[in-house]
Amino acid sequence: MQDFWIRVSLPVFYGALFALLLWAVFSALVALSFMLLLVLAVMAYRARQLYKLGQWLSDPRLEAIPDGGGIWDDVFSSLYKMVKRHNQTKQKLADELQHIEQATAALPEGVVSLNEANRVEWCNPLAEQHFGLNPNSDILQDITYLVRQPEFIAYLHAGNYAEPLVMKAARHEDMMLSIKFVPYGGNKHLMISRDITQLERIETMRRDFVANVSHEMRTPLTVVNGFVENLQDMPDLSHDKIRHVLQLMAEQTRRMDHLVSDLLTLSRLENDHSPLRTEMVDMESLLAEVYQDGRLLSGGRHQYSLEITGPLRLSGNREELRSAFSNLVSNAVRYTPDGGTIKLSWSLHSGQPEFSVQDSGIGIDAQHIPRLTERFYRVDRSRSRETGGTGLGLAIVNRIALRHQAKLQIASRVGEGSTFTLVFPASSIKER
Ligand code: ADP
């Protein structure tokens, strides 16, 4: 500070010394005139520096900082350092803000920050998608103008956010959203939205599946129940009648048994995420077994044949392959009227081994083909039941095909017959 006063007064001090000299040599008037001019010059110089400072302060850019001599040098260099520090802090804050923006943009959930009056302060890109928000024009808009579904407005105003709100997204008909409100900073809220379409779909599938299984089990159970009641009500039924009723009951329990065993197979296949245990399967013996099972099922009612031209060893799981092949053969037998033909073949096409079952049965309308591998999907429910079907056979085949990286192809025409082909990858005939 002391240094500051010395430097400020130095020009005047030297000027005064020089004026004294002028007084001694010339006169007091000359000395006074000189002092006056000097003070005016110093004032003009300082006024000019102040003007430059004022100009710069109206647009304080680092590179445009003015330079000045003497004491002004100190002032401008302090200002220079201050502005530099300020710019660095600003840059750091901008970087951090960008960081936060990138992190929230990467969040798997939509986030909208709402102020005390439920107006949008900010939203991330996922929230823009979920609610069709526009980050430029929708800022400070009331959220109830932007998301207008009555259930949303009721939820928002009820103020009880313990449970999330599940609703359809207004702009995407098939999107389901789960919305949560999290209070923060006093009376503000973060609105967090999650796309639960997939979860809802799985939940619907699960509900349908449980309903289907219950229905499938209830039908035979009701029949068995009816027979049991009949037997109780009519104790003096003839032996023949009782045998007949027991036979019918046995059919129903067999049906339930089939259903449970197919359900167990399917659940094992669907829940087994471990890699497939493969072996080099002897195809000749496997196909002979499948062929023999089919022959027993057909009981001589069809012209039945097997042709083997494909590789004799295949890398796969024998038990699963047998289950898939047998399901296809059993279907051919069940959906081909007496006298029809059923041809099994094991062949190689373009390096890919194929198992195919061709029948001259009732065939399938094209509209059903894409859905045949769904669980419990049947073209003709009663025909499937009459022939002991569970509606799970092709779902099992498809699962096994997936586990073997094979494809199930279906070609069919109503009244002419169907061909079901399992196409294995070329790599499955190589020793692994
Ligand atoms: P299901 O136990 O009912 O046969 P699947 O899953 O094996 O169940 O087959 C699903 C449906 O596909 C059957 O209900 C039937 O309508 C149809 N289907 C399967 N194989 C054949 C076939 N070879 N010929 C005609 N329809 C078939």
CSV table of C-alpha atoms and ligand atoms in Angstrom, one decimal:
chain,number,residue,atom,x,y,z
A,1,MET,CA,0.0,0.0,0.0
A,2,GLN,CA,2.9,2.3,1.0
A,3,ASP,CA,4.5,1.5,-2.4
A,4,PHE,CA,1.2,2.4,-4.1
A,5,TRP,CA,1.2,5.9,-2.6
A,6,ILE,CA,4.8,6.5,-3.4
A,7,ARG,CA,4.3,5.4,-7.1
A,8,VAL,CA,1.1,7.6,-7.4
A,9,SER,CA,2.8,10.7,-6.0
A,10,LEU,CA,6.2,10.2,-7.8
A,11,PRO,CA,5.4,12.1,-11.0
A,12,VAL,CA,3.9,15.0,-9.1
A,13,PHE,CA,6.9,15.0,-6.7
A,14,TYR,CA,9.5,15.1,-9.6
A,15,GLY,CA,7.3,17.7,-11.3
A,16,ALA,CA,7.4,19.9,-8.1
A,17,LEU,CA,11.2,19.6,-7.9
A,18,PHE,CA,11.5,20.6,-11.5
A,19,ALA,CA,9.1,23.5,-10.8
A,20,LEU,CA,11.3,24.7,-8.0
A,21,LEU,CA,14.2,24.7,-10.4
A,22,LEU,CA,12.2,26.7,-12.9
A,23,TRP,CA,11.3,29.2,-10.1
A,24,ALA,CA,15.0,29.6,-9.2
A,25,VAL,CA,16.1,30.0,-12.8
A,26,PHE,CA,13.0,31.9,-14.2
A,27,SER,CA,10.1,33.1,-12.1
A,28,ALA,CA,7.3,31.9,-9.8
A,29,LEU,CA,4.8,32.3,-12.7
A,30,VAL,CA,6.7,30.0,-15.0
A,31,ALA,CA,7.0,27.4,-12.2
A,32,LEU,CA,3.3,27.7,-11.4
A,33,SER,CA,2.3,27.4,-15.0
A,34,PHE,CA,4.5,24.3,-15.3
A,35,MET,CA,2.9,22.7,-12.2
A,36,LEU,CA,-0.6,23.5,-13.6
A,37,LEU,CA,0.2,21.9,-16.9
A,38,LEU,CA,1.7,18.8,-15.2
A,39,VAL,CA,-1.3,18.3,-13.0
A,40,LEU,CA,-3.6,18.7,-16.0
A,41,ALA,CA,-1.5,16.1,-18.0
A,42,VAL,CA,-1.6,13.6,-15.1
A,43,MET,CA,-5.4,14.1,-14.7
A,44,ALA,CA,-5.9,13.6,-18.5
A,45,TYR,CA,-3.7,10.5,-18.5
A,46,ARG,CA,-5.7,9.0,-15.5
A,47,ALA,CA,-9.0,9.9,-17.1
A,48,ARG,CA,-7.9,8.2,-20.3
A,49,GLN,CA,-7.0,5.0,-18.4
A,50,LEU,CA,-10.3,5.2,-16.5
A,51,TYR,CA,-12.2,5.5,-19.8
A,52,LYS,CA,-10.3,2.4,-21.1
A,53,LEU,CA,-11.2,0.5,-17.9
A,54,GLY,CA,-14.8,1.5,-18.2
A,55,GLN,CA,-14.9,0.4,-21.9
A,56,TRP,CA,-13.3,-2.9,-21.1
A,57,LEU,CA,-15.7,-3.6,-18.1
A,58,SER,CA,-18.7,-3.3,-20.5
A,59,ASP,CA,-17.2,-6.3,-22.4
A,60,PRO,CA,-14.7,-8.0,-20.2
A,61,ARG,CA,-12.8,-10.4,-22.5
A,62,LEU,CA,-9.4,-11.7,-21.4
A,63,GLU,CA,-7.7,-11.0,-24.7
A,64,ALA,CA,-9.0,-7.4,-24.9
A,65,ILE,CA,-7.7,-6.3,-21.5
A,66,PRO,CA,-6.1,-2.8,-21.9
A,67,ASP,CA,-2.5,-2.1,-21.0
A,68,GLY,CA,-1.3,0.9,-19.2
A,69,GLY,CA,1.8,2.3,-17.6
A,70,GLY,CA,2.7,2.8,-14.0
A,71,ILE,CA,0.1,2.1,-11.4
A,72,TRP,CA,-2.4,1.2,-14.1
A,73,ASP,CA,-0.2,-1.8,-15.0
A,74,ASP,CA,-0.9,-3.2,-11.5
A,75,VAL,CA,-4.6,-2.6,-11.7
A,76,PHE,CA,-4.9,-4.2,-15.2
A,77,SER,CA,-2.7,-7.1,-14.3
A,78,SER,CA,-4.8,-7.8,-11.2
A,79,LEU,CA,-7.9,-7.6,-13.3
A,80,TYR,CA,-6.3,-9.9,-15.9
A,81,LYS,CA,-5.6,-12.5,-13.2
A,82,MET,CA,-9.1,-12.2,-11.8
A,83,VAL,CA,-10.7,-12.6,-15.1
A,84,LYS,CA,-8.5,-15.6,-15.9
A,85,ARG,CA,-9.4,-17.3,-12.7
A,86,HIS,CA,-13.1,-16.5,-13.3
A,87,ASN,CA,-12.8,-18.0,-16.8
A,88,GLN,CA,-11.2,-21.1,-15.5
A,89,THR,CA,-13.9,-21.6,-12.8
A,90,LYS,CA,-16.5,-21.0,-15.5
A,91,GLN,CA,-14.9,-23.6,-17.8
A,92,LYS,CA,-14.7,-26.1,-14.9
A,93,LEU,CA,-18.3,-25.6,-14.0
A,94,ALA,CA,-19.3,-25.9,-17.7
A,95,ASP,CA,-17.3,-29.2,-17.9
A,96,GLU,CA,-19.0,-30.5,-14.8
A,97,LEU,CA,-22.4,-29.5,-16.1
A,98,GLN,CA,-21.7,-31.3,-19.3
A,99,HIS,CA,-20.6,-34.3,-17.4
A,100,ILE,CA,-23.9,-34.3,-15.4
A,101,GLU,CA,-25.9,-33.8,-18.6
A,102,GLN,CA,-24.0,-36.7,-20.3
A,103,ALA,CA,-24.6,-38.9,-17.2
A,104,THR,CA,-28.3,-38.2,-17.0
A,105,ALA,CA,-28.6,-38.6,-20.8
A,106,ALA,CA,-27.1,-42.1,-20.4
A,107,LEU,CA,-29.6,-43.0,-17.6
A,108,PRO,CA,-31.9,-45.9,-18.5
A,109,GLU,CA,-34.7,-43.8,-17.1
A,110,GLY,CA,-36.4,-40.6,-18.2
A,111,VAL,CA,-35.9,-37.7,-15.8
A,112,VAL,CA,-37.8,-34.4,-15.7
A,113,SER,CA,-37.1,-31.9,-13.0
A,114,LEU,CA,-40.2,-30.0,-11.9
A,115,ASN,CA,-40.3,-26.7,-9.9
A,116,GLU,CA,-42.6,-25.9,-7.0
A,117,ALA,CA,-45.4,-25.1,-9.4
A,118,ASN,CA,-44.9,-28.4,-11.3
A,119,ARG,CA,-43.4,-26.6,-14.3
A,120,VAL,CA,-40.6,-28.3,-16.3
A,121,GLU,CA,-37.2,-27.0,-15.5
A,122,TRP,CA,-35.1,-29.6,-17.3
A,123,CYS,CA,-35.5,-33.0,-18.9
A,124,ASN,CA,-33.2,-35.7,-20.3
A,125,PRO,CA,-33.5,-37.2,-23.8
A,126,LEU,CA,-35.3,-40.3,-22.6
A,127,ALA,CA,-38.0,-38.2,-20.9
A,128,GLU,CA,-38.3,-36.3,-24.2
A,129,GLN,CA,-39.1,-39.6,-25.9
A,130,HIS,CA,-41.4,-40.9,-23.2
A,131,PHE,CA,-43.6,-37.8,-23.0
A,132,GLY,CA,-42.9,-36.2,-26.4
A,133,LEU,CA,-41.3,-33.2,-24.7
A,134,ASN,CA,-39.5,-30.5,-26.5
A,135,PRO,CA,-36.5,-29.2,-24.5
A,136,ASN,CA,-36.6,-25.8,-26.2
A,137,SER,CA,-40.3,-24.9,-26.1
A,138,ASP,CA,-41.5,-26.9,-23.1
A,139,ILE,CA,-39.3,-25.4,-20.5
A,140,LEU,CA,-41.3,-23.8,-17.7
A,141,GLN,CA,-44.5,-25.2,-19.1
A,142,ASP,CA,-46.9,-26.8,-16.6
A,143,ILE,CA,-46.4,-30.6,-16.8
A,144,THR,CA,-50.1,-31.2,-16.8
A,145,TYR,CA,-50.4,-29.3,-20.1
A,146,LEU,CA,-47.7,-31.6,-21.6
A,147,VAL,CA,-48.9,-34.9,-20.1
A,148,ARG,CA,-52.6,-34.7,-20.2
A,149,GLN,CA,-53.8,-38.3,-19.4
A,150,PRO,CA,-56.4,-38.0,-16.6
A,151,GLU,CA,-54.7,-40.8,-14.5
A,152,PHE,CA,-51.5,-38.9,-14.6
A,153,ILE,CA,-53.1,-35.6,-13.4
A,154,ALA,CA,-55.0,-37.5,-10.7
A,155,TYR,CA,-51.8,-39.2,-9.5
A,156,LEU,CA,-49.9,-35.9,-9.5
A,157,HIS,CA,-52.5,-34.1,-7.5
A,158,ALA,CA,-53.2,-36.9,-5.1
A,159,GLY,CA,-49.6,-36.4,-3.8
A,160,ASN,CA,-49.1,-40.0,-2.7
A,161,TYR,CA,-46.1,-41.2,-4.6
A,162,ALA,CA,-45.3,-44.3,-2.6
A,163,GLU,CA,-46.4,-46.6,-5.5
A,164,PRO,CA,-45.4,-45.8,-9.1
A,165,LEU,CA,-48.1,-44.9,-11.6
A,166,VAL,CA,-48.3,-47.4,-14.6
A,167,MET,CA,-49.8,-45.9,-17.7
A,168,LYS,CA,-49.6,-45.9,-21.5
A,169,ALA,CA,-47.4,-43.4,-23.2
A,170,ALA,CA,-49.6,-40.9,-25.0
A,171,ARG,CA,-47.5,-40.7,-28.1
A,172,HIS,CA,-46.6,-44.4,-28.4
A,173,GLU,CA,-49.7,-46.5,-28.1
A,174,ASP,CA,-47.8,-49.7,-27.3
A,175,MET,CA,-45.4,-48.3,-24.8
A,176,MET,CA,-46.1,-48.8,-21.1
A,177,LEU,CA,-44.5,-46.4,-18.6
A,178,SER,CA,-43.9,-46.6,-14.9
A,179,ILE,CA,-43.7,-43.1,-13.4
A,180,LYS,CA,-42.3,-42.1,-10.0
A,181,PHE,CA,-42.1,-38.7,-8.3
A,182,VAL,CA,-39.2,-38.1,-6.0
A,183,PRO,CA,-39.2,-34.9,-3.9
A,184,TYR,CA,-36.0,-32.8,-3.7
A,185,GLY,CA,-34.8,-29.3,-2.8
A,186,GLY,CA,-37.9,-28.3,-0.8
A,187,ASN,CA,-41.0,-28.5,-2.9
A,188,LYS,CA,-39.5,-29.6,-6.2
A,189,HIS,CA,-39.9,-33.0,-7.8
A,190,LEU,CA,-38.0,-35.3,-10.0
A,191,MET,CA,-40.3,-37.2,-12.3
A,192,ILE,CA,-38.7,-40.5,-13.2
A,193,SER,CA,-40.2,-42.6,-16.0
A,194,ARG,CA,-39.2,-46.1,-17.0
A,195,ASP,CA,-40.3,-48.0,-20.2
A,196,ILE,CA,-41.8,-51.3,-18.8
A,197,THR,CA,-43.3,-52.5,-22.1
A,198,GLN,CA,-41.2,-55.6,-22.1
A,199,LEU,CA,-41.8,-56.4,-18.5
A,200,GLU,CA,-45.6,-55.9,-19.0
A,201,ARG,CA,-45.4,-58.2,-22.0
A,202,ILE,CA,-43.7,-60.9,-20.0
A,203,GLU,CA,-46.2,-60.4,-17.2
A,204,THR,CA,-49.1,-60.8,-19.6
A,205,MET,CA,-47.5,-63.9,-21.0
A,206,ARG,CA,-47.1,-65.3,-17.5
A,207,ARG,CA,-50.7,-64.6,-16.7
A,208,ASP,CA,-51.9,-66.1,-20.0
A,209,PHE,CA,-49.7,-69.1,-19.3
A,210,VAL,CA,-51.0,-69.7,-15.8
A,211,ALA,CA,-54.6,-69.3,-17.1
A,212,ASN,CA,-53.9,-71.8,-19.9
A,213,VAL,CA,-52.3,-74.4,-17.6
A,214,SER,CA,-55.2,-74.0,-15.2
A,215,HIS,CA,-57.7,-74.4,-18.0
A,216,GLU,CA,-55.9,-77.4,-19.5
A,217,MET,CA,-55.8,-79.1,-16.1
A,218,ARG,CA,-59.3,-78.2,-15.1
A,219,THR,CA,-60.9,-79.9,-18.1
A,220,PRO,CA,-59.7,-83.5,-17.4
A,221,LEU,CA,-60.1,-82.9,-13.7
A,222,THR,CA,-63.8,-81.9,-14.2
A,223,VAL,CA,-64.4,-85.0,-16.3
A,224,VAL,CA,-62.7,-87.3,-13.7
A,225,ASN,CA,-64.7,-85.6,-10.9
A,226,GLY,CA,-67.9,-86.2,-12.8
A,227,PHE,CA,-67.1,-89.9,-13.1
A,228,VAL,CA,-66.2,-90.2,-9.4
A,229,GLU,CA,-69.5,-88.5,-8.5
A,230,ASN,CA,-71.4,-90.9,-10.8
A,231,LEU,CA,-69.7,-93.9,-9.2
A,232,GLN,CA,-70.6,-92.6,-5.8
A,233,ASP,CA,-74.3,-91.9,-6.7
A,234,MET,CA,-74.8,-95.3,-8.4
A,235,PRO,CA,-73.1,-97.9,-6.2
A,236,ASP,CA,-74.8,-100.9,-8.0
A,237,LEU,CA,-73.4,-100.3,-11.5
A,238,SER,CA,-72.5,-103.4,-13.4
A,239,HIS,CA,-68.9,-104.5,-13.6
A,240,ASP,CA,-68.7,-103.7,-17.3
A,241,LYS,CA,-70.0,-100.2,-16.8
A,242,ILE,CA,-67.5,-99.6,-14.0
A,243,ARG,CA,-64.6,-100.9,-16.2
A,244,HIS,CA,-65.8,-98.5,-18.9
A,245,VAL,CA,-65.9,-95.5,-16.6
A,246,LEU,CA,-62.5,-96.4,-15.2
A,247,GLN,CA,-61.1,-96.6,-18.7
A,248,LEU,CA,-62.4,-93.1,-19.5
A,249,MET,CA,-61.0,-91.8,-16.2
A,250,ALA,CA,-57.6,-93.4,-17.0
A,251,GLU,CA,-57.6,-91.5,-20.4
A,252,GLN,CA,-58.1,-88.2,-18.6
A,253,THR,CA,-55.4,-88.9,-16.0
A,254,ARG,CA,-53.1,-89.9,-18.9
A,255,ARG,CA,-53.9,-86.5,-20.5
A,256,MET,CA,-52.9,-84.7,-17.3
A,257,ASP,CA,-49.8,-86.8,-17.1
A,258,HIS,CA,-48.8,-85.8,-20.6
A,259,LEU,CA,-49.5,-82.2,-19.9
A,260,VAL,CA,-47.4,-82.2,-16.7
A,261,SER,CA,-44.5,-84.0,-18.4
A,262,ASP,CA,-44.6,-81.6,-21.4
A,263,LEU,CA,-44.7,-78.6,-19.0
A,264,LEU,CA,-41.8,-80.0,-17.0
A,265,THR,CA,-39.8,-80.6,-20.3
A,266,LEU,CA,-40.5,-77.1,-21.5
A,267,SER,CA,-39.7,-75.4,-18.2
A,268,ARG,CA,-36.4,-77.4,-18.0
A,269,LEU,CA,-35.5,-76.3,-21.5
A,270,GLU,CA,-36.5,-72.6,-20.9
A,271,ASN,CA,-34.7,-72.3,-17.6
A,272,ASP,CA,-31.6,-74.2,-18.6
A,273,HIS,CA,-29.2,-71.3,-19.5
A,274,SER,CA,-26.1,-73.4,-19.2
A,275,PRO,CA,-24.4,-74.4,-22.5
A,276,LEU,CA,-25.9,-77.4,-24.2
A,277,ARG,CA,-24.3,-80.7,-23.2
A,278,THR,CA,-23.4,-82.1,-26.6
A,279,GLU,CA,-22.1,-85.4,-27.8
A,280,MET,CA,-21.6,-87.0,-31.2
A,281,VAL,CA,-25.0,-88.6,-31.6
A,282,ASP,CA,-25.3,-91.9,-33.6
A,283,MET,CA,-28.1,-90.8,-36.0
A,284,GLU,CA,-28.9,-94.3,-37.3
A,285,SER,CA,-29.8,-95.6,-33.9
A,286,LEU,CA,-31.6,-92.4,-32.9
A,287,LEU,CA,-33.7,-92.3,-36.1
A,288,ALA,CA,-34.5,-96.0,-35.7
A,289,GLU,CA,-35.9,-95.4,-32.3
A,290,VAL,CA,-37.9,-92.4,-33.5
A,291,TYR,CA,-39.2,-94.4,-36.4
A,292,GLN,CA,-40.2,-97.3,-34.2
A,293,ASP,CA,-42.1,-94.9,-31.8
A,294,GLY,CA,-44.0,-93.5,-34.8
A,295,ARG,CA,-44.8,-96.9,-36.1
A,296,LEU,CA,-46.4,-97.9,-32.8
A,297,LEU,CA,-48.4,-94.7,-32.7
A,298,SER,CA,-49.6,-95.1,-36.3
A,299,GLY,CA,-50.5,-98.7,-35.6
A,300,GLY,CA,-50.4,-99.5,-39.3
A,301,ARG,CA,-52.9,-96.8,-40.3
A,302,HIS,CA,-50.5,-94.9,-42.5
A,303,GLN,CA,-47.9,-95.6,-45.2
A,304,TYR,CA,-44.9,-94.9,-43.1
A,305,SER,CA,-41.3,-94.7,-44.3
A,306,LEU,CA,-37.8,-93.4,-43.3
A,307,GLU,CA,-35.0,-92.5,-45.6
A,308,ILE,CA,-31.5,-91.8,-44.3
A,309,THR,CA,-29.0,-90.1,-46.7
A,310,GLY,CA,-27.6,-87.5,-44.2
A,311,PRO,CA,-24.5,-87.7,-42.0
A,312,LEU,CA,-24.5,-90.6,-39.5
A,313,ARG,CA,-23.1,-88.5,-36.6
A,314,LEU,CA,-24.4,-85.2,-35.4
A,315,SER,CA,-23.2,-83.0,-32.6
A,316,GLY,CA,-26.1,-82.4,-30.2
A,317,ASN,CA,-28.0,-83.6,-27.2
A,318,ARG,CA,-29.4,-87.1,-27.9
A,319,GLU,CA,-32.3,-86.9,-25.4
A,320,GLU,CA,-33.4,-83.5,-26.7
A,321,LEU,CA,-33.1,-84.4,-30.4
A,322,ARG,CA,-35.1,-87.5,-29.7
A,323,SER,CA,-37.8,-85.5,-28.0
A,324,ALA,CA,-38.0,-82.9,-30.9
A,325,PHE,CA,-38.0,-85.6,-33.6
A,326,SER,CA,-40.6,-87.6,-31.8
A,327,ASN,CA,-42.9,-84.6,-31.3
A,328,LEU,CA,-42.9,-83.9,-35.1
A,329,VAL,CA,-43.6,-87.6,-35.9
A,330,SER,CA,-46.3,-87.8,-33.3
A,331,ASN,CA,-48.0,-84.7,-34.8
A,332,ALA,CA,-47.8,-86.1,-38.3
A,333,VAL,CA,-49.5,-89.3,-37.1
A,334,ARG,CA,-52.1,-87.4,-35.2
A,335,TYR,CA,-53.0,-85.0,-37.9
A,336,THR,CA,-53.0,-87.4,-40.9
A,337,PRO,CA,-56.2,-89.4,-41.5
A,338,ASP,CA,-56.0,-93.2,-41.9
A,339,GLY,CA,-54.5,-94.3,-45.2
A,340,GLY,CA,-52.3,-91.2,-45.5
A,341,THR,CA,-48.5,-91.2,-46.0
A,342,ILE,CA,-45.9,-90.1,-43.5
A,343,LYS,CA,-42.2,-89.8,-44.7
A,344,LEU,CA,-39.3,-89.2,-42.3
A,345,SER,CA,-36.1,-88.2,-43.9
A,346,TRP,CA,-32.6,-87.4,-42.7
A,347,SER,CA,-30.6,-85.7,-45.4
A,348,LEU,CA,-27.9,-83.1,-46.2
A,349,HIS,CA,-28.6,-80.0,-48.2
A,350,SER,CA,-26.0,-77.4,-49.0
A,351,GLY,CA,-23.8,-78.8,-46.2
A,352,GLN,CA,-26.6,-78.5,-43.7
A,353,PRO,CA,-28.2,-81.7,-42.2
A,354,GLU,CA,-32.0,-81.8,-42.1
A,355,PHE,CA,-34.6,-83.9,-40.4
A,356,SER,CA,-37.9,-83.6,-42.0
A,357,VAL,CA,-41.4,-85.1,-41.5
A,358,GLN,CA,-43.7,-84.9,-44.5
A,359,ASP,CA,-47.3,-86.0,-44.2
A,360,SER,CA,-50.4,-86.0,-46.4
A,361,GLY,CA,-52.6,-84.9,-43.5
A,362,ILE,CA,-55.1,-82.1,-42.9
A,363,GLY,CA,-52.6,-79.3,-43.4
A,364,ILE,CA,-52.5,-75.9,-41.8
A,365,ASP,CA,-53.8,-72.5,-43.1
A,366,ALA,CA,-51.0,-70.1,-43.7
A,367,GLN,CA,-52.3,-67.6,-41.2
A,368,HIS,CA,-51.6,-70.0,-38.3
A,369,ILE,CA,-48.1,-71.1,-39.3
A,370,PRO,CA,-46.2,-68.2,-37.6
A,371,ARG,CA,-48.0,-68.9,-34.3
A,372,LEU,CA,-47.7,-72.7,-34.1
A,373,THR,CA,-44.7,-72.6,-31.8
A,374,GLU,CA,-46.4,-70.5,-29.2
A,375,ARG,CA,-47.3,-72.4,-26.1
A,376,PHE,CA,-50.9,-73.8,-26.2
A,377,TYR,CA,-51.5,-72.5,-29.7
A,378,ARG,CA,-53.7,-74.9,-31.6
A,379,VAL,CA,-55.5,-74.6,-35.0
A,380,ASP,CA,-58.3,-77.0,-34.0
A,381,ARG,CA,-58.5,-77.3,-30.2
A,382,SER,CA,-60.9,-80.2,-30.1
A,383,ARG,CA,-58.9,-82.2,-32.7
A,384,SER,CA,-55.7,-81.6,-30.7
A,385,ARG,CA,-57.4,-82.8,-27.5
A,386,GLU,CA,-59.0,-85.8,-29.1
A,387,THR,CA,-55.7,-87.1,-30.3
A,388,GLY,CA,-54.0,-86.5,-26.9
A,389,GLY,CA,-52.3,-83.2,-27.8
A,390,THR,CA,-51.1,-80.8,-25.1
A,391,GLY,CA,-50.5,-77.8,-27.3
A,392,LEU,CA,-46.9,-77.7,-26.2
A,393,GLY,CA,-45.2,-80.1,-28.7
A,394,LEU,CA,-44.0,-77.5,-31.2
A,395,ALA,CA,-43.0,-75.0,-28.4
A,396,ILE,CA,-40.7,-77.8,-27.2
A,397,VAL,CA,-39.4,-78.5,-30.7
A,398,ASN,CA,-38.7,-74.9,-31.2
A,399,ARG,CA,-36.8,-74.5,-27.9
A,400,ILE,CA,-34.7,-77.6,-28.7
A,401,ALA,CA,-34.0,-76.2,-32.2
A,402,LEU,CA,-32.8,-72.9,-30.7
A,403,ARG,CA,-30.6,-74.7,-28.3
A,404,HIS,CA,-29.0,-76.5,-31.2
A,405,GLN,CA,-28.8,-73.4,-33.4
A,406,ALA,CA,-31.2,-75.2,-35.8
A,407,LYS,CA,-34.2,-73.7,-37.5
A,408,LEU,CA,-37.7,-75.1,-37.6
A,409,GLN,CA,-39.3,-74.6,-41.1
A,410,ILE,CA,-42.9,-75.3,-41.7
A,411,ALA,CA,-44.5,-75.7,-45.1
A,412,SER,CA,-48.2,-76.7,-45.3
A,413,ARG,CA,-51.4,-76.5,-47.4
A,414,VAL,CA,-54.8,-77.1,-46.0
A,415,GLY,CA,-56.1,-80.6,-47.2
A,416,GLU,CA,-52.8,-81.5,-48.8
A,417,GLY,CA,-50.4,-82.0,-45.9
A,418,SER,CA,-47.5,-80.5,-44.1
A,419,THR,CA,-43.7,-80.7,-44.0
A,420,PHE,CA,-41.9,-79.8,-40.8
A,421,THR,CA,-38.1,-79.6,-41.2
A,422,LEU,CA,-35.4,-79.1,-38.6
A,423,VAL,CA,-32.3,-77.5,-40.4
A,424,PHE,CA,-29.1,-77.9,-38.4
A,425,PRO,CA,-26.0,-75.7,-38.9
A,426,ALA,CA,-23.2,-77.2,-41.1
A,427,SER,CA,-20.9,-77.0,-38.0
A,428,SER,CA,-23.0,-79.6,-36.2
A,429,ILE,CA,-21.6,-82.5,-38.3
A,430,LYS,CA,-18.1,-81.7,-37.2
A,431,GLU,CA,-16.4,-83.2,-34.2
A,432,ARG,CA,-16.3,-80.4,-31.5
B,1,ADP,P1,-50.7,-80.2,-30.1
B,1,ADP,O1,-50.4,-81.0,-28.9
B,1,ADP,O2,-52.0,-79.5,-30.1
B,1,ADP,O3,-50.5,-81.0,-31.3
B,1,ADP,P2,-48.4,-78.8,-31.0
B,1,ADP,O4,-47.6,-77.7,-30.4
B,1,ADP,O5,-47.6,-80.1,-31.3
B,1,ADP,O6,-49.6,-79.1,-30.1
B,1,ADP,O7,-48.9,-78.3,-32.4
B,1,ADP,C1,-49.6,-77.1,-32.4
B,1,ADP,C2,-50.7,-77.1,-33.4
B,1,ADP,O8,-50.1,-77.2,-34.7
B,1,ADP,C3,-51.6,-78.3,-33.4
B,1,ADP,O9,-52.7,-78.1,-32.4
B,1,ADP,C4,-52.1,-78.4,-34.8
B,1,ADP,O10,-53.2,-77.6,-35.0
B,1,ADP,C5,-51.0,-77.9,-35.6
B,1,ADP,N1,-50.1,-79.0,-36.2
B,1,ADP,C6,-49.0,-79.5,-35.7
B,1,ADP,N2,-48.5,-80.4,-36.5
B,1,ADP,C7,-49.3,-80.6,-37.5
B,1,ADP,C8,-49.4,-81.4,-38.7
B,1,ADP,N3,-48.4,-82.3,-38.9
B,1,ADP,N4,-50.5,-81.3,-39.5
B,1,ADP,C9,-51.4,-80.4,-39.2
B,1,ADP,N5,-51.4,-79.6,-38.1
B,1,ADP,C10,-50.4,-79.7,-37.3
